[in-house]
Coordinates of C-alpha atoms in Angstrom, one line a residue:
M28 CA -0.1 -0.1 0.0
A29 CA 1.4 3.2 -0.8
L30 CA 0.7 6.1 1.6
T31 CA 0.1 9.6 -0.2
G32 CA 0.4 13.0 0.8
R33 CA -3.4 13.5 1.1
T34 CA -3.3 10.6 3.7
A35 CA -0.6 12.6 5.5
L36 CA -2.7 15.6 5.7
L37 CA -5.6 13.9 7.5
A38 CA -3.6 12.2 9.6
A39 CA -2.2 15.4 10.9
I40 CA -5.2 17.3 11.3
G41 CA -7.1 14.2 13.1
A42 CA -7.9 14.1 16.3
L43 CA -4.6 13.1 17.6
P44 CA -2.6 13.4 20.6
V45 CA 0.8 15.5 20.3
G46 CA 2.6 12.3 21.2
V47 CA 1.2 10.1 18.8
L48 CA 2.8 12.1 15.9
A49 CA 5.9 11.1 16.5
P50 CA 6.1 7.5 15.7
S51 CA 5.9 5.8 12.6
W52 CA 2.5 6.3 10.5
T53 CA 1.7 2.8 11.1
G54 CA 1.2 3.7 14.8
M55 CA -0.6 6.5 14.1
L56 CA -3.2 5.2 12.1
A57 CA -3.5 2.2 14.5
V58 CA -5.1 5.1 16.9
N59 CA -7.0 6.9 14.4
A60 CA -9.3 3.8 13.6
P61 CA -11.8 5.7 11.1
L62 CA -8.8 6.7 9.5
S63 CA -7.3 3.8 9.0
L64 CA -10.6 2.1 7.5
A65 CA -10.8 4.9 5.0
I66 CA -7.2 4.1 3.8
L67 CA -8.0 0.3 3.9
C68 CA -11.3 1.3 1.7
D69 CA -9.5 3.1 -0.6
Y70 CA -7.0 0.9 -1.4
A71 CA -9.5 -2.1 -1.8
L72 CA -11.4 0.1 -4.5
A73 CA -8.5 1.0 -6.4
A74 CA -8.6 -0.6 -9.9
P75 CA -5.8 -3.7 -10.1
V76 CA -2.6 -2.8 -11.9
R77 CA -1.5 -6.4 -12.8
S78 CA -4.5 -7.1 -15.0
L79 CA -4.1 -3.8 -17.3
R80 CA -3.2 -4.7 -20.9
F81 CA -0.8 -2.3 -23.1
T82 CA -0.3 -2.3 -26.6
R83 CA 2.3 0.5 -28.4
S84 CA 1.8 2.1 -31.7
G85 CA 3.5 5.1 -33.8
D86 CA 7.0 6.0 -35.1
T87 CA 9.7 3.6 -35.3
S88 CA 12.3 5.6 -36.6
V89 CA 12.8 9.5 -36.7
R90 CA 15.8 11.5 -38.1
L91 CA 18.3 13.1 -35.3
G92 CA 17.0 16.4 -34.2
E93 CA 13.2 15.9 -34.8
S94 CA 10.4 14.6 -32.5
A95 CA 8.9 11.2 -32.3
E96 CA 5.6 10.3 -30.9
V97 CA 4.9 6.8 -29.5
G98 CA 1.5 6.1 -28.6
L99 CA 0.4 3.6 -25.4
T100 CA -2.9 2.1 -25.3
V101 CA -3.9 1.2 -21.9
T102 CA -7.1 -1.5 -21.4
N103 CA -8.6 -1.7 -18.4
P104 CA -10.3 -5.2 -18.0
S105 CA -11.5 -4.9 -14.4
R106 CA -14.7 -3.7 -12.7
R107 CA -13.4 -0.7 -11.5
V108 CA -12.4 2.6 -12.8
L109 CA -8.9 3.1 -13.0
R110 CA -7.5 6.4 -11.7
A111 CA -3.8 6.5 -12.1
E112 CA -0.6 8.1 -12.8
L113 CA 1.4 6.4 -15.4
R114 CA 5.0 6.7 -16.0
D115 CA 6.2 5.5 -19.6
A116 CA 10.0 5.2 -19.0
W117 CA 12.7 5.2 -21.7
P118 CA 16.6 5.7 -21.7
P119 CA 18.1 9.3 -20.9
S120 CA 19.1 9.4 -24.8
A121 CA 15.7 9.7 -25.8
W122 CA 15.3 12.9 -24.8
T123 CA 16.9 16.1 -24.9
T124 CA 18.0 18.0 -21.6
G125 CA 15.1 18.6 -19.2
T126 CA 12.4 17.2 -21.2
G127 CA 12.2 13.8 -20.1
Q128 CA 10.0 14.5 -16.9
A129 CA 7.4 16.6 -18.6
V130 CA 6.5 14.3 -21.6
S131 CA 6.6 10.9 -20.3
R132 CA 4.4 11.1 -17.0
H133 CA 0.5 11.0 -17.6
R134 CA -2.6 10.8 -15.8
V135 CA -5.6 8.9 -16.9
S136 CA -8.9 7.6 -16.0
I137 CA -10.6 4.5 -17.5
P138 CA -13.6 3.3 -16.8
A139 CA -14.2 -0.5 -16.1
G140 CA -14.0 -2.4 -19.5
E141 CA -12.4 0.6 -21.3
R142 CA -9.4 1.7 -23.2
R143 CA -7.4 5.0 -23.3
R144 CA -4.5 6.2 -25.4
V145 CA -1.6 8.5 -24.2
V146 CA 1.4 9.8 -26.9
T147 CA 5.0 9.9 -25.0
T148 CA 6.9 12.6 -27.2
L149 CA 10.7 12.0 -27.3
F150 CA 13.4 14.0 -28.8
P151 CA 16.3 11.9 -29.5
S152 CA 20.0 13.3 -28.4
R153 CA 21.8 10.5 -30.2
R154 CA 21.7 8.1 -33.1
G155 CA 21.0 4.6 -33.1
D156 CA 18.2 2.5 -31.6
R157 CA 16.3 3.8 -28.5
R158 CA 14.0 1.0 -26.7
A159 CA 11.2 1.5 -24.5
D160 CA 12.3 0.5 -20.9
R161 CA 9.0 -0.4 -18.4
V162 CA 5.6 1.4 -17.8
T163 CA 4.8 2.2 -14.3
V164 CA 1.3 2.6 -13.3
R165 CA 0.3 4.3 -10.0
S166 CA -3.5 3.4 -9.2
Y167 CA -5.2 5.6 -6.7
G168 CA -8.8 4.8 -4.8
P169 CA -11.5 6.9 -5.2
L170 CA -10.6 9.1 -2.1
G171 CA -6.5 9.4 -3.4
L172 CA -5.5 8.2 0.0
A173 CA -3.9 4.8 -0.6
A174 CA -2.5 3.2 -4.3
R175 CA -1.6 0.0 -5.8
Q176 CA 2.0 0.1 -7.8
G177 CA 3.2 -2.0 -10.5
S178 CA 5.4 -2.2 -13.7
H179 CA 5.0 -3.7 -17.3
N180 CA 7.4 -4.4 -19.7
V181 CA 6.1 -3.2 -23.2
P182 CA 8.8 -3.4 -25.8
W183 CA 8.9 -0.6 -28.5
T184 CA 12.1 0.4 -30.6
V185 CA 12.6 3.8 -32.3
R186 CA 15.9 3.8 -34.4
V187 CA 17.3 7.3 -34.6
L188 CA 18.7 8.1 -37.9
P189 CA 21.7 10.3 -39.4
P190 CA 20.1 13.9 -39.8
F191 CA 21.6 14.4 -43.3
H192 CA 21.5 18.0 -43.5
S193 CA 23.8 18.0 -46.6
R194 CA 20.5 17.0 -48.8
K195 CA 20.0 20.6 -49.0
H196 CA 23.3 20.9 -51.5
L197 CA 21.3 18.1 -53.5
P198 CA 19.3 19.9 -56.4
S199 CA 22.3 21.9 -57.2
R200 CA 24.6 18.9 -57.7
L201 CA 21.7 17.2 -59.7
A202 CA 21.7 20.4 -62.0
R203 CA 25.4 20.0 -63.0
L204 CA 24.8 16.3 -63.1
R205 CA 22.3 16.5 -65.9
E206 CA 24.6 18.8 -67.9
L207 CA 27.4 16.5 -67.5
D208 CA 25.3 13.6 -68.6
G209 CA 24.1 15.3 -71.8
R210 CA 20.4 16.0 -70.9
T211 CA 21.1 19.9 -71.4
S212 CA 24.1 19.5 -73.5
V213 CA 25.3 17.6 -76.9
L214 CA 25.7 13.9 -76.3
V215 CA 28.9 12.7 -77.3
R216 CA 29.8 9.8 -79.2
G217 CA 32.8 7.2 -78.9
Q218 CA 33.7 4.2 -77.7
G219 CA 31.4 2.6 -74.9
T220 CA 28.8 -0.5 -74.3
E221 CA 25.5 1.2 -75.0
F222 CA 24.4 1.2 -78.7
D223 CA 23.7 4.7 -80.1
S224 CA 23.2 4.4 -83.8
L225 CA 24.5 3.7 -86.9
R226 CA 26.6 5.6 -89.9
D227 CA 28.4 4.6 -92.7
Y228 CA 32.2 3.1 -92.5
V229 CA 35.0 4.8 -93.0
P230 CA 38.5 3.5 -93.5
G231 CA 39.9 3.1 -90.1
D232 CA 36.8 1.8 -88.4
D233 CA 36.8 -1.2 -86.0
V234 CA 35.4 -4.1 -88.5
R235 CA 34.1 -5.7 -85.3
S236 CA 31.7 -2.5 -85.5
I237 CA 30.2 -3.5 -88.5
D238 CA 26.8 -4.2 -88.5
W239 CA 26.1 -7.1 -90.9
R240 CA 22.3 -7.1 -90.9
A241 CA 22.0 -3.5 -91.8
T242 CA 24.7 -3.6 -94.3
A243 CA 22.2 -6.4 -96.1
R244 CA 19.8 -4.0 -96.2
Q245 CA 21.4 -1.2 -98.0
S246 CA 24.0 -0.6 -100.4
A247 CA 26.8 1.1 -98.0
V248 CA 28.5 -0.3 -95.3
A249 CA 27.0 0.4 -92.1
V250 CA 28.8 0.2 -88.5
R251 CA 27.4 0.8 -84.9
T252 CA 28.2 3.9 -83.2
W253 CA 28.2 3.7 -79.0
R254 CA 27.8 6.0 -76.1
P255 CA 30.8 6.4 -73.7
E256 CA 30.0 4.3 -70.6
R257 CA 29.5 6.6 -67.5
D258 CA 27.7 4.6 -65.2
R259 CA 30.5 3.1 -62.6
R260 CA 30.7 1.6 -59.5
I261 CA 31.4 3.4 -56.2
L262 CA 32.5 2.2 -53.0
V263 CA 32.2 4.2 -49.9
V264 CA 34.3 3.5 -47.3
L265 CA 33.9 4.8 -43.9
D266 CA 36.8 4.7 -41.2
T267 CA 35.4 3.7 -37.7
G268 CA 38.5 4.0 -36.1
R269 CA 39.8 6.0 -33.0
T270 CA 40.1 9.0 -35.1
S271 CA 36.4 9.1 -36.2
A272 CA 35.7 9.6 -32.5
G273 CA 37.2 13.1 -32.3
R274 CA 35.0 16.2 -32.4
V275 CA 35.5 19.4 -34.3
G276 CA 33.3 21.5 -32.7
D277 CA 30.3 20.1 -31.7
V278 CA 30.2 17.5 -34.3
P279 CA 31.9 14.0 -34.1
R280 CA 34.1 13.5 -37.5
L281 CA 32.3 10.1 -37.7
D282 CA 29.1 12.1 -38.3
A283 CA 30.7 14.8 -40.4
A284 CA 31.9 11.6 -42.6
M285 CA 28.4 10.2 -42.5
D286 CA 26.7 13.1 -43.7
A287 CA 29.2 13.4 -46.6
A288 CA 28.6 9.7 -47.7
L289 CA 24.9 10.4 -47.7
L290 CA 25.1 13.1 -50.3
L291 CA 27.5 11.0 -52.4
T292 CA 25.6 8.1 -52.2
A293 CA 22.2 9.9 -53.1
L294 CA 23.8 11.9 -55.9
A295 CA 25.6 8.7 -57.5
S296 CA 22.4 6.7 -57.5
R297 CA 20.7 9.3 -59.6
A298 CA 23.5 9.3 -61.9
G299 CA 23.1 5.6 -62.4
D300 CA 26.2 4.3 -60.7
R301 CA 26.0 1.7 -58.4
V302 CA 27.2 2.7 -54.8
D303 CA 28.1 0.0 -52.2
L304 CA 28.9 1.1 -48.6
L305 CA 32.0 -0.7 -46.1
A306 CA 32.6 0.5 -42.6
Y307 CA 35.5 -0.7 -41.2
D308 CA 38.3 -0.5 -38.1
R309 CA 39.2 -3.8 -37.5
R310 CA 36.4 -5.5 -38.6
I311 CA 33.4 -4.9 -40.8
R312 CA 30.8 -2.6 -39.0
A313 CA 28.4 -2.1 -41.4
Q314 CA 28.1 -3.0 -45.4
V315 CA 25.6 -2.4 -47.9
R316 CA 25.9 -3.9 -51.1
G317 CA 24.0 -4.8 -54.5
R318 CA 21.1 -2.6 -54.0
S319 CA 18.6 -1.1 -56.3
A320 CA 18.9 2.6 -56.7
K321 CA 15.3 3.1 -55.4
E322 CA 15.9 1.3 -52.1
L323 CA 20.0 2.3 -51.8
L324 CA 19.5 5.6 -49.8
P325 CA 17.1 4.2 -47.0
T326 CA 19.2 1.0 -46.5
V327 CA 22.4 3.2 -46.3
V328 CA 20.5 5.5 -43.8
D329 CA 19.4 2.2 -41.8
A330 CA 23.1 0.9 -41.7
L331 CA 24.6 4.2 -40.6
A332 CA 22.0 5.0 -37.9
G333 CA 23.8 2.6 -35.1
L334 CA 27.1 2.9 -36.5
E335 CA 29.6 4.3 -33.4
P336 CA 33.2 5.1 -33.3
E337 CA 35.4 2.3 -31.7
L338 CA 38.1 3.2 -29.8
V339 CA 40.5 1.2 -31.9
E340 CA 43.7 1.8 -34.3
T341 CA 42.2 0.9 -37.8
D342 CA 43.8 -1.6 -39.5
A343 CA 44.7 -0.4 -42.8
R344 CA 45.5 -3.9 -44.5
G345 CA 42.3 -4.9 -43.5
L346 CA 40.6 -2.2 -44.7
S347 CA 42.3 -2.3 -48.0
A348 CA 41.6 -6.3 -48.0
A349 CA 37.7 -5.4 -47.4
A350 CA 37.7 -2.8 -49.9
L351 CA 39.2 -4.7 -52.9
K352 CA 36.5 -7.9 -51.9
S353 CA 33.7 -5.3 -52.0
A354 CA 35.0 -4.0 -55.3
P355 CA 36.2 -6.9 -57.4
R356 CA 35.7 -4.4 -60.7
R357 CA 37.1 -1.1 -61.5
S358 CA 35.8 1.0 -59.3
L359 CA 35.7 4.6 -57.5
I360 CA 37.0 4.0 -53.9
T361 CA 36.2 6.9 -51.6
I362 CA 37.8 6.5 -48.1
L363 CA 36.6 8.7 -45.8
T364 CA 39.3 8.9 -42.9
S365 CA 41.5 11.2 -41.2
L366 CA 44.6 13.1 -42.4
D367 CA 46.7 12.8 -39.3
A368 CA 50.2 12.0 -40.5
A369 CA 50.9 9.2 -38.2
P370 CA 47.6 6.8 -39.1
V371 CA 48.1 8.0 -42.9
E372 CA 52.4 7.3 -43.3
E373 CA 52.4 4.1 -41.2
G374 CA 49.0 2.5 -42.2
L375 CA 47.5 4.0 -45.4
L376 CA 50.4 4.8 -47.4
P377 CA 51.9 1.4 -47.6
V378 CA 48.9 0.0 -49.1
L379 CA 47.6 2.3 -51.4
P380 CA 49.4 1.0 -54.4
Q381 CA 47.4 -2.1 -54.2
L382 CA 43.9 0.4 -54.4
T383 CA 45.4 2.8 -56.9
Q384 CA 46.7 -0.2 -59.2
R385 CA 42.9 -1.2 -60.0
H386 CA 41.1 1.7 -59.0
T387 CA 40.4 5.4 -58.6
V388 CA 41.2 6.6 -55.3
L389 CA 39.4 9.7 -53.5
L390 CA 40.1 10.4 -49.9
A391 CA 38.0 12.8 -48.0
S392 CA 38.7 13.8 -44.6
V393 CA 37.3 16.3 -42.0
S394 CA 39.6 19.6 -41.4
D395 CA 39.5 21.3 -37.8
P396 CA 38.9 25.2 -38.4
R397 CA 40.3 26.0 -35.2
V398 CA 43.9 25.2 -36.7
E399 CA 43.5 28.2 -38.9
E400 CA 42.3 30.5 -36.0
M401 CA 45.4 29.7 -34.4
A402 CA 47.6 29.8 -37.2
R403 CA 46.5 33.4 -37.5
A404 CA 46.3 34.4 -33.7
R405 CA 49.0 37.1 -32.9
G406 CA 48.9 40.1 -29.9
S407 CA 50.2 37.9 -26.7
A408 CA 53.0 35.3 -26.1
E409 CA 50.1 32.6 -25.8
A410 CA 48.9 33.7 -29.0
V411 CA 52.2 33.3 -30.4
Y412 CA 52.8 30.1 -29.4
Q413 CA 49.2 29.0 -30.6
A414 CA 50.1 30.6 -34.0
A415 CA 53.6 28.6 -34.0
A416 CA 51.7 25.3 -33.2
G417 CA 48.7 25.9 -35.8
A418 CA 51.2 26.6 -38.5
Q419 CA 53.0 23.4 -37.6
A420 CA 49.8 21.3 -37.8
R421 CA 48.9 22.9 -41.2
A422 CA 52.3 22.0 -42.6
Q423 CA 52.1 18.6 -41.6
R424 CA 48.9 18.1 -42.7
R425 CA 49.7 19.7 -46.2
R426 CA 53.0 17.5 -46.6
T427 CA 50.4 14.2 -45.9
V428 CA 47.9 15.5 -48.8
E429 CA 51.1 15.5 -51.2
K430 CA 52.3 12.5 -50.4
L431 CA 48.6 11.1 -51.1
Q432 CA 48.4 13.1 -54.5
R433 CA 51.8 11.4 -55.6
H434 CA 50.2 8.2 -55.4
G435 CA 47.2 9.6 -57.4
V436 CA 45.0 9.8 -54.8
T437 CA 42.6 12.8 -54.8
V438 CA 42.1 14.2 -51.9
V439 CA 39.1 16.6 -50.3
D440 CA 39.9 18.5 -47.0
A441 CA 37.2 20.4 -45.6
P442 CA 35.7 21.5 -42.4
P443 CA 32.5 19.7 -41.2
E444 CA 30.0 22.2 -43.1
S445 CA 31.6 22.2 -46.1
L446 CA 33.0 18.4 -46.5
A447 CA 29.8 17.0 -48.3
P448 CA 29.5 19.2 -50.9
A449 CA 33.2 19.5 -51.4
L450 CA 32.9 15.6 -51.6
A451 CA 30.3 16.1 -54.1
D452 CA 31.9 18.3 -56.7
A453 CA 35.0 16.4 -56.4
Y454 CA 33.3 13.4 -57.7
L455 CA 31.6 15.3 -60.6
A456 CA 34.9 16.3 -61.4
L457 CA 35.9 13.1 -61.4
K458 CA 33.3 12.0 -63.7
A459 CA 33.4 14.8 -66.2
A460 CA 37.3 14.0 -66.5
G461 CA 36.1 10.6 -67.5
R462 CA 38.6 8.9 -64.7
L463 CA 35.5 6.6 -63.2

């Protein structure tokens, strides 16, 4: 039995001797028999908690930064009216700071044999799966003097997806893609695999291009022309090792890399390219392969939702082997990783020839604007030391980029908010240059 604040008030104003107020509530209620009887009757008339039935409905996924609503239907099968306070418990990461207590508690009044629906609003603060904990119900009697309390497990999961802020850059890149694909410019004919048209044979043409059936129907020798092959394979590789856990401002490096990967995936799939995804540190953390253009982006978003950085050093040889296995044909391998000197020079550079021998490699990394601010600092001894440190870090990063470029790698180095559009521009530039 739970004694409420109203019980305490009634006991305090009852005809009790002063000396009786000092012992426990049990002693006080034993003296005040009418009050004890009222509490016991109120407890007996409270609707039972164990027999309640619960069902859930509502959102099963939501983008980070948006709210989700999960409905909870409570059915009262007893013969008593349920007057209750209900708490729908979720993990702390399902709420933004300070909102949990306000939206997870509900007061309900459900007549016998009826049901009511309450809605819990979630404001997730992290990506990944957020699972409901327990539903705790405190059922009061008619007078509110006593209550029954119990908990029920009512499972439900809401998957919090990456926010994909860079989708605002997609329309402008699609316009450039349409120009590149020839929808607004003249189609260039050349060697390829897609048939375009027939023309008369001229000396020097490959005899394998002669269309003998067309030649038989006309007096001149006809040869086939082909459209240049532009649709290629793209493999997006996310480094989920320890360097991806670093934060640039308020954004983890991995989250910025995810945003860039999503924009590239959306753009390349619209171009007709086949896009696969690989997340790796010392083992494969997520993988998407062989999806159609229609289901590709939702599948990639879902695969990235629960991805978190691992505090281990990335195995560059394992990453290279996994990438080569995922891209058996010539592809554009886009690696989103760090440009820190030690991981690149000791891990990535030795295995790059294996990748660049068969594939075009594009490396993208998140830069820290704070380094530029430090390099420009002046005015005090501390600022001068900061400027020296910033200049040294910038020069070291530039040397790392030059080493990668000497291996034929295209490098994109940009702050978090600019990484996604810069990577999309690099992809379009490679496509325009015919390097894919």
